[in-house]
Amino acid sequence: MEASSHHAQLNQGEENEMEIFGYKSQGCRKALCIAGCMLSCGALLLLFYWKPEWDVWANCIPCSLEEADVVLLRTTDEFRIYSRKNVMWISVSALIKSRSDYPAIIGESSVFNEAIMKPNLQVKSIQVQKIRYVWNLSAKQFQKVGALEDHYTCSAIHARFGTGLTCDEQNVRRLICGPNTIDVPVIPIWKLLVKEVLNPFYVFQLFSVCLWFAEDYMEYATAIIIMSLLSIALTIYDLRQQSVKLHRLVESHNNITVTVCRNKEGFQELESNLLVPGDMLVFKEGRTLLPCDAILISGQCIVNESMLTGESIPVTKTHLPQADNIKPWRMHCAEDYKKHVLFCGTEVIQTKADDRGEVKAVVLRTGFSTAKGDLVRSILYPKPMNFKLYRDALRFLMFLVAFAAVGMIYAVCIFALSGTGTLTEDGLDLWGLLPSERNCFQDIHSFPADHGLPWSPLFRAMVVCHSLIVLDGKIQGDPLDVKMFEATDWVIDDSSEHRVEGQGSTQATVVRPGPKASSAPVEGITILYQFPFSSALQRMSVIAQEIGGEKQVFTKGAPEMVAKLCRAETVPSNFESKLLIYTAQGFRVIGLAYKPLQTGRQSANLTREEVESDLTFLGLLIMENRLKRETKPVLEELSAARIRSVMVTGDNVQTAITVAKNAGMISPTDTVILAEANKIPGSFSASITWKPLEENKTKDYESLDDDSQAERRMRLAAGSGQYHFAMSGKSYQIVAQHFSHLLPKLLLNGTVFARMSPGQKSSLVEEFQKLDYFVGMCGDGANDCGALKMAHAGISLSEQEASVASPFTSRTSSIACVPELIREGRAALVTSFCMFKYMALYSTIQYLGVLLLYWQLNSFGNYQFLFQDLAITTIIGVTMSFTDAYPKLAPYRPPSQLISPPLLLSVLLNILFSLSMQILGFVVVQEQPWYSKTNIHSACLSGNDSHMESSSTISSLGFHGVRDEALREVDNGYKSYENTTVWLLSTINCLIVALVFSKGKPFRQPVYTNYVFVLVLTGQLGVCLFLMFADIDDLYSKMDLVCTPTTWRVSMVIILAVTLAVSFIAEEAVIENRALWLLLKKTFGYHSKSRYRRLQRVLKQDSAWPPLNETFFSDSVAISVDEDMGGHSNPTFDSNEDTL
């Protein structure tokens, strides 16, 4: 955080970056605010509750952060949300007896030393989103505590914390950092109630209800109160359930007994909530749930990280090397630092001590600073969403407010996808083994084989080069490792201890020949040490020793990477062409290598660089990964709907291209152009080469067709848009750094992105979004968290806690959920628009009716409003959304803007139809011969038909005057022929627009499939017609209606029928006529403003694009891009294959 006097940055460069401002409370200002709250009857206090920044500005004066007793925080995103925090003081004087004890207890290079103010021994702190920050006196900034400082080197961590903290150190750190708990208390119901009731919406409702009571709208106000209470109750119930669920999710973390090592005091057992950063944890045998993040400094651990990654595959953790290096430990270990970190919430299922004794780890982070704490905080403090629908809805409402304001003045005067998923089956099948001897490939060994594999270094590599474990009697680990090991017919000896290296008894994995295994000259092989798989290095290695024999190194990984680590004379000359043959067929190919290890050094003391060098190439392991049954039909459906599918994988680029072709993402007739970018050695520039790949030219890796005729043919295919770019993660990063102007062009037709890291996935999603694509991401929840968060619609194929990174979680691990989500999303969007249109029309129809009646100083009655608002609109609003999504994806999207010409025209036309109908009824009823402005009973009592005759009889008997007088007594001023006509027309008109707006195809099912909605509409229409024709005195009196002749009632039905027909025809022939709107766009020269559309138009005119068999060079100046592409990365396991 860079500090200035009054303002600074908190968490600079992180996802939760904030601005912080310092303020000091002032007594006179506070007194004035208290007086204002009292005089306003609490209204000012409510305003301060909604606007905490106004509270701070009114009560405090700006000051430096060092002097502040109140800080104001503001998010740096587009929402700029404010929050207020009080500065707290922590006293450590009771723990530090004298000044002489101070450096020994705190540590001179520690942040705790810089935070304690002398001589009063106090620490100034704030707590923001469950994280505590202390004021660093030297740096003049607030600094996060609860985590070990980043500046420690590997050797410093071993030296400083290797023997544990003293009791005094631990006590001071605990007081400053706080307890090691992820405490999410269940929120009391009264707090939820107060928070919900103080929502601006309900406060507005309260004022509205008071106004309605004042206007004598008793029934309507009561109904609104009941509905509001019901809404509040349901919301509180839902929030309470979420609170209880989250509390149960984290409560197990806070009640664990752990063993720690105390400096000079030995081992102690204590509750996990007492742990602090720097404590030394000691792991015993058996399963252990981790209560914090910790750095492993001795031994090995097998960890189940499914809580964070969604994958139940055990992960091997190795100890932090004791490198004597000036780099901070995280920079020294680069992307592999996570292989040394045990994450909170994960489970240690097996420990392996090395020659140094106990399995130990230094506490790295505690409480909400841990990996699990970060997940919980992302739930507690979600990032606000800024949907375009909300912005358009606000503009739409502003338009309605302006429209209503005009009426008030008059009345006074008289609302691609681009993605696949995991395309292939979870399991791999071993297809073949291609051995290499004396730098030549031998005959391939196919599986399943009739005879066993011969004893050789290649066989030994298959036996030991893995990270498998035996858990509950079953071999567990990566599916590739399982298939490879099972092919050898060897078994893992799950004994806990074995004597190796002459170092006494130590824990190690031993593999032995199984009952079905071919004869071997050894009793077994011991796996002494592992360098786990790294997605950055694309390989893993083990140090193994034959029982009674010598130690050897075995390496397994991406063939290209393994070949680079081997001595050149051991790699076959046709290595690249052989590799291309198999990868082009969609096989997953693994390279194997080994070397004898010189004796004299302990395995645990060897660095990875020393072990993985001067290897001997052994051969290629060929795995077959079949497409899932659902993959091709789903991708065909997406393609038919004109939705782009892009694959992002950790596999070889040729394998990825073949899978894409087999899945239908790339047509057999399309051209694939491989974009290869490389940095030029000895300079700051780079080059990019464009190589068209031909399927029938796989026999020679360099045989790219330079023939002019072939190039013209490819150019022709490319000119018609039938080309796809493929590139690796390394090339993607170089393009982003050196050829940023080419990146949008590459993305426009990029289909395959191979060997991509988690950060590169996030960056890729972000770059697609910059082109105005709507991006969906489908991942397995392992290292896709960043991309899932970044995408507009993220789908996790895991139901573990890692799914909190994505808005959607699929219960089936296939991409069949993708079109389903799109269908439901489109249907939901269309439904939202229909609801906006209906609510706008309902309000306008009622509003127009009231304006017409104002002409005669009249209005709708209380029960008339109540009937329209509750019996009609509320029920329609609930049931209109029950229509299901249409089962087939349309080849175009629904309108994405609420303020769009078709939608606005639909609203305006229906307003015009409603206004015309109501004016027609209002005017024509006054022209009727039975109409009387003063006598509202003249129509049915003046003399027309049998009804009139019976009325005359009543009159002749002397009862007419009595009835007339009684009716006048209950007349509240609303009754008139105009009122009855306009109200009946407007009420049934609400049903008409509800039916017209409930459109079906192509995004929703036909309206008649929504049985509840149809039943509701039918029932409401029946009630309305009953009110129109019933002529029941008591009912009419209650509803403020008057009797009209039957002929006029039939006339109103005809007017309504004509309105329905006109409205329906206009909606279908104009509003929903896609061909008409496309013609209008073409006529007026309208073009999409989306960046990718504009780029498509530009490239269509560029005869030199795409380049074929060409090489471009960059300038010497490169754009600064972080190694991980700056994307959000999950602090967990790095998987090696995922898809977008």
Short mmCIF file of C-alpha atoms in Angstrom, two decimals, residues 298-494:
data_model
loop_
_atom_site.label_atom_id
_atom_site.label_comp_id
_atom_site.label_asym_id
_atom_site.label_seq_id
_atom_site.Cartn_x
_atom_site.Cartn_y
_atom_site.Cartn_z
CA SER A 298 10.78 -31.67 6.31
CA GLY A 299 9.38 -34.97 5.02
CA GLN A 300 6.61 -35.53 2.48
CA CYS A 301 2.83 -35.50 2.72
CA ILE A 302 0.06 -37.03 0.64
CA VAL A 303 -2.87 -34.61 0.73
CA ASN A 304 -6.50 -34.79 -0.35
CA GLU A 305 -7.25 -31.30 -1.74
CA SER A 306 -10.75 -32.01 -3.04
CA MET A 307 -12.19 -29.34 -0.74
CA LEU A 308 -10.36 -26.69 -2.76
CA THR A 309 -9.80 -28.28 -6.15
CA GLY A 310 -12.79 -30.56 -6.62
CA GLU A 311 -10.44 -33.44 -7.47
CA SER A 312 -10.17 -36.42 -5.14
CA ILE A 313 -6.78 -37.43 -6.60
CA PRO A 314 -4.17 -37.42 -3.80
CA VAL A 315 -1.50 -34.74 -4.16
CA THR A 316 2.11 -35.17 -3.08
CA LYS A 317 3.69 -32.29 -1.15
CA THR A 318 7.47 -32.03 -0.81
CA HIS A 319 9.51 -30.04 1.69
CA LEU A 320 10.84 -26.55 1.02
CA PRO A 321 14.47 -26.76 -0.18
CA GLN A 322 17.18 -25.24 2.03
CA ALA A 323 18.48 -23.12 -0.82
CA ASP A 324 20.99 -20.45 0.20
CA ASN A 325 19.43 -17.80 -1.97
CA ILE A 326 18.70 -14.08 -1.65
CA LYS A 327 15.36 -14.43 -3.43
CA PRO A 328 12.17 -14.66 -1.33
CA TRP A 329 11.05 -18.27 -1.03
CA ARG A 330 8.03 -17.83 -3.26
CA MET A 331 10.05 -16.28 -6.09
CA HIS A 332 12.74 -18.94 -5.74
CA CYS A 333 10.19 -21.74 -6.07
CA ALA A 334 8.27 -19.88 -8.84
CA GLU A 335 5.01 -21.62 -9.78
CA ASP A 336 6.07 -24.73 -7.86
CA TYR A 337 5.79 -22.99 -4.49
CA LYS A 338 2.32 -24.55 -4.06
CA LYS A 339 3.94 -28.00 -4.05
CA HIS A 340 5.46 -27.12 -0.68
CA VAL A 341 2.31 -25.59 0.84
CA LEU A 342 -0.34 -27.49 2.79
CA PHE A 343 -3.63 -25.63 2.50
CA CYS A 344 -6.21 -25.08 5.21
CA GLY A 345 -9.26 -27.33 4.97
CA THR A 346 -7.42 -30.06 3.08
CA GLU A 347 -6.64 -33.43 4.65
CA VAL A 348 -3.23 -35.00 5.14
CA ILE A 349 -3.90 -38.67 4.48
CA GLN A 350 -0.32 -39.94 4.66
CA THR A 351 3.03 -38.64 5.91
CA LYS A 352 6.53 -39.79 4.97
CA ALA A 353 9.43 -38.79 7.19
CA ASP A 354 12.86 -38.37 5.64
CA ASP A 355 16.31 -38.87 7.15
CA ARG A 356 15.82 -35.70 9.24
CA GLY A 357 13.12 -37.30 11.37
CA GLU A 358 9.70 -35.75 11.96
CA VAL A 359 7.37 -34.36 9.28
CA LYS A 360 7.23 -30.66 10.10
CA ALA A 361 5.61 -27.55 8.63
CA VAL A 362 5.77 -23.83 9.44
CA VAL A 363 2.41 -22.07 9.78
CA LEU A 364 2.14 -19.72 6.80
CA ARG A 365 -1.33 -18.19 7.12
CA THR A 366 -4.07 -18.34 9.73
CA GLY A 367 -7.79 -17.60 9.93
CA PHE A 368 -9.40 -15.82 7.01
CA SER A 369 -6.01 -15.29 5.34
CA THR A 370 -5.85 -19.00 4.46
CA ALA A 371 -6.98 -20.64 1.23
CA LYS A 372 -10.19 -21.86 2.85
CA GLY A 373 -10.68 -18.49 4.54
CA ASP A 374 -10.38 -16.80 1.16
CA LEU A 375 -13.11 -19.07 -0.24
CA VAL A 376 -15.37 -18.28 2.72
CA ARG A 377 -14.71 -14.54 2.35
CA SER A 378 -15.66 -14.73 -1.34
CA ILE A 379 -19.05 -16.05 -0.17
CA LEU A 380 -19.45 -13.52 2.63
CA TYR A 381 -18.37 -10.57 0.49
CA PRO A 382 -19.29 -11.38 -3.12
CA LYS A 383 -18.24 -9.03 -5.86
CA PRO A 384 -21.28 -6.99 -6.99
CA MET A 385 -22.57 -7.80 -10.45
CA ASN A 386 -23.21 -5.09 -12.99
CA PHE A 387 -25.69 -6.56 -15.42
CA LYS A 388 -26.68 -4.49 -18.41
CA LEU A 389 -30.30 -5.44 -17.74
CA TYR A 390 -30.20 -3.51 -14.46
CA ARG A 391 -28.80 -0.40 -16.11
CA ASP A 392 -31.38 -0.54 -18.90
CA ALA A 393 -34.13 -1.17 -16.36
CA LEU A 394 -33.11 1.98 -14.49
CA ARG A 395 -33.26 4.04 -17.68
CA PHE A 396 -36.61 2.47 -18.51
CA LEU A 397 -37.97 3.36 -15.08
CA MET A 398 -36.64 6.91 -15.43
CA PHE A 399 -38.61 7.18 -18.66
CA LEU A 400 -41.76 5.98 -16.88
CA VAL A 401 -41.11 8.44 -14.03
CA ALA A 402 -40.85 11.29 -16.54
CA PHE A 403 -44.04 10.07 -18.21
CA ALA A 404 -45.77 9.98 -14.82
CA ALA A 405 -44.52 13.50 -14.00
CA VAL A 406 -46.26 14.84 -17.12
CA GLY A 407 -49.46 13.16 -15.97
CA MET A 408 -49.10 14.64 -12.48
CA ILE A 409 -48.81 18.14 -13.93
CA TYR A 410 -51.89 17.47 -16.02
CA ALA A 411 -53.74 16.07 -13.00
CA VAL A 412 -52.92 19.13 -10.93
CA CYS A 413 -54.21 21.42 -13.71
CA ILE A 414 -57.58 19.80 -13.92
CA PHE A 415 -35.12 -4.76 -16.95
CA ALA A 416 -19.98 -16.85 -27.79
CA LEU A 417 -21.05 -18.24 -25.48
CA SER A 418 -17.63 -19.64 -26.37
CA GLY A 419 -17.05 -22.83 -24.42
CA THR A 420 -16.83 -26.59 -24.37
CA GLY A 421 -16.04 -28.59 -21.28
CA THR A 422 -14.22 -31.74 -20.45
CA LEU A 423 -14.54 -33.34 -23.88
CA THR A 424 -12.95 -36.70 -23.27
CA GLU A 425 -13.57 -39.60 -20.89
CA ASP A 426 -12.13 -39.32 -17.40
CA GLY A 427 -10.10 -42.50 -17.74
CA LEU A 428 -7.18 -43.11 -20.11
CA ASP A 429 -6.45 -46.39 -21.82
CA LEU A 430 -2.86 -47.52 -22.37
CA TRP A 431 -2.58 -47.94 -26.15
CA GLY A 432 1.10 -48.62 -26.75
CA LEU A 433 4.72 -48.23 -25.69
CA LEU A 434 7.41 -47.05 -28.15
CA PRO A 435 10.84 -47.95 -26.69
CA SER A 436 14.02 -46.16 -27.70
CA GLU A 437 17.48 -47.73 -27.66
CA ARG A 438 20.75 -46.32 -29.00
CA ASN A 439 18.91 -43.18 -30.27
CA CYS A 440 16.52 -45.25 -32.41
CA PHE A 441 12.89 -46.12 -31.84
CA GLN A 442 12.17 -49.87 -31.60
CA ASP A 443 9.03 -51.81 -32.48
CA ILE A 444 5.92 -50.59 -30.72
CA HIS A 445 4.55 -52.69 -27.88
CA SER A 446 0.74 -52.64 -28.07
CA PHE A 447 -1.75 -53.10 -25.23
CA PRO A 448 -3.40 -55.28 -24.18
CA ALA A 449 -0.41 -57.54 -24.84
CA ASP A 450 -0.15 -61.31 -24.88
CA HIS A 451 3.26 -61.23 -23.22
CA GLY A 452 4.69 -59.06 -20.49
CA LEU A 453 7.13 -56.22 -20.94
CA PRO A 454 10.83 -57.09 -20.83
CA TRP A 455 12.90 -56.00 -17.83
CA SER A 456 14.52 -52.71 -18.84
CA PRO A 457 14.96 -49.10 -17.65
CA LEU A 458 11.74 -48.28 -19.54
CA PHE A 459 9.85 -50.93 -17.57
CA ARG A 460 11.36 -49.63 -14.31
CA ALA A 461 10.23 -46.10 -15.24
CA MET A 462 6.64 -47.34 -15.60
CA VAL A 463 6.91 -49.08 -12.23
CA VAL A 464 8.22 -46.15 -10.14
CA CYS A 465 7.65 -42.84 -11.98
CA HIS A 466 4.30 -41.94 -10.41
CA SER A 467 2.76 -40.48 -7.26
CA LEU A 468 0.36 -43.34 -6.46
CA ILE A 469 -0.54 -44.37 -2.93
CA VAL A 470 -2.50 -47.21 -1.34
CA LEU A 471 -5.47 -45.91 0.60
CA ASP A 472 -7.94 -48.28 2.25
CA GLY A 473 -6.47 -51.13 0.22
CA LYS A 474 -6.98 -49.38 -3.11
CA ILE A 475 -4.44 -47.70 -5.39
CA GLN A 476 -5.27 -44.01 -5.79
CA GLY A 477 -3.78 -41.21 -7.83
CA ASP A 478 -3.78 -39.70 -11.29
CA PRO A 479 -5.70 -41.90 -13.78
CA LEU A 480 -2.72 -41.84 -16.16
CA ASP A 481 -0.40 -43.10 -13.42
CA VAL A 482 -2.90 -45.80 -12.42
CA LYS A 483 -3.21 -47.16 -15.98
CA MET A 484 0.56 -47.08 -16.51
CA PHE A 485 1.32 -48.88 -13.24
CA GLU A 486 -1.45 -51.48 -13.67
CA ALA A 487 0.05 -52.45 -17.06
CA THR A 488 3.21 -53.65 -15.27
CA ASP A 489 1.32 -56.11 -12.99
CA TRP A 490 3.41 -54.90 -10.04
CA VAL A 491 1.92 -53.96 -6.67
CA ILE A 492 2.56 -51.27 -4.09
CA ASP A 493 3.70 -52.53 -0.69
CA ASP A 494 1.74 -50.40 1.76
#
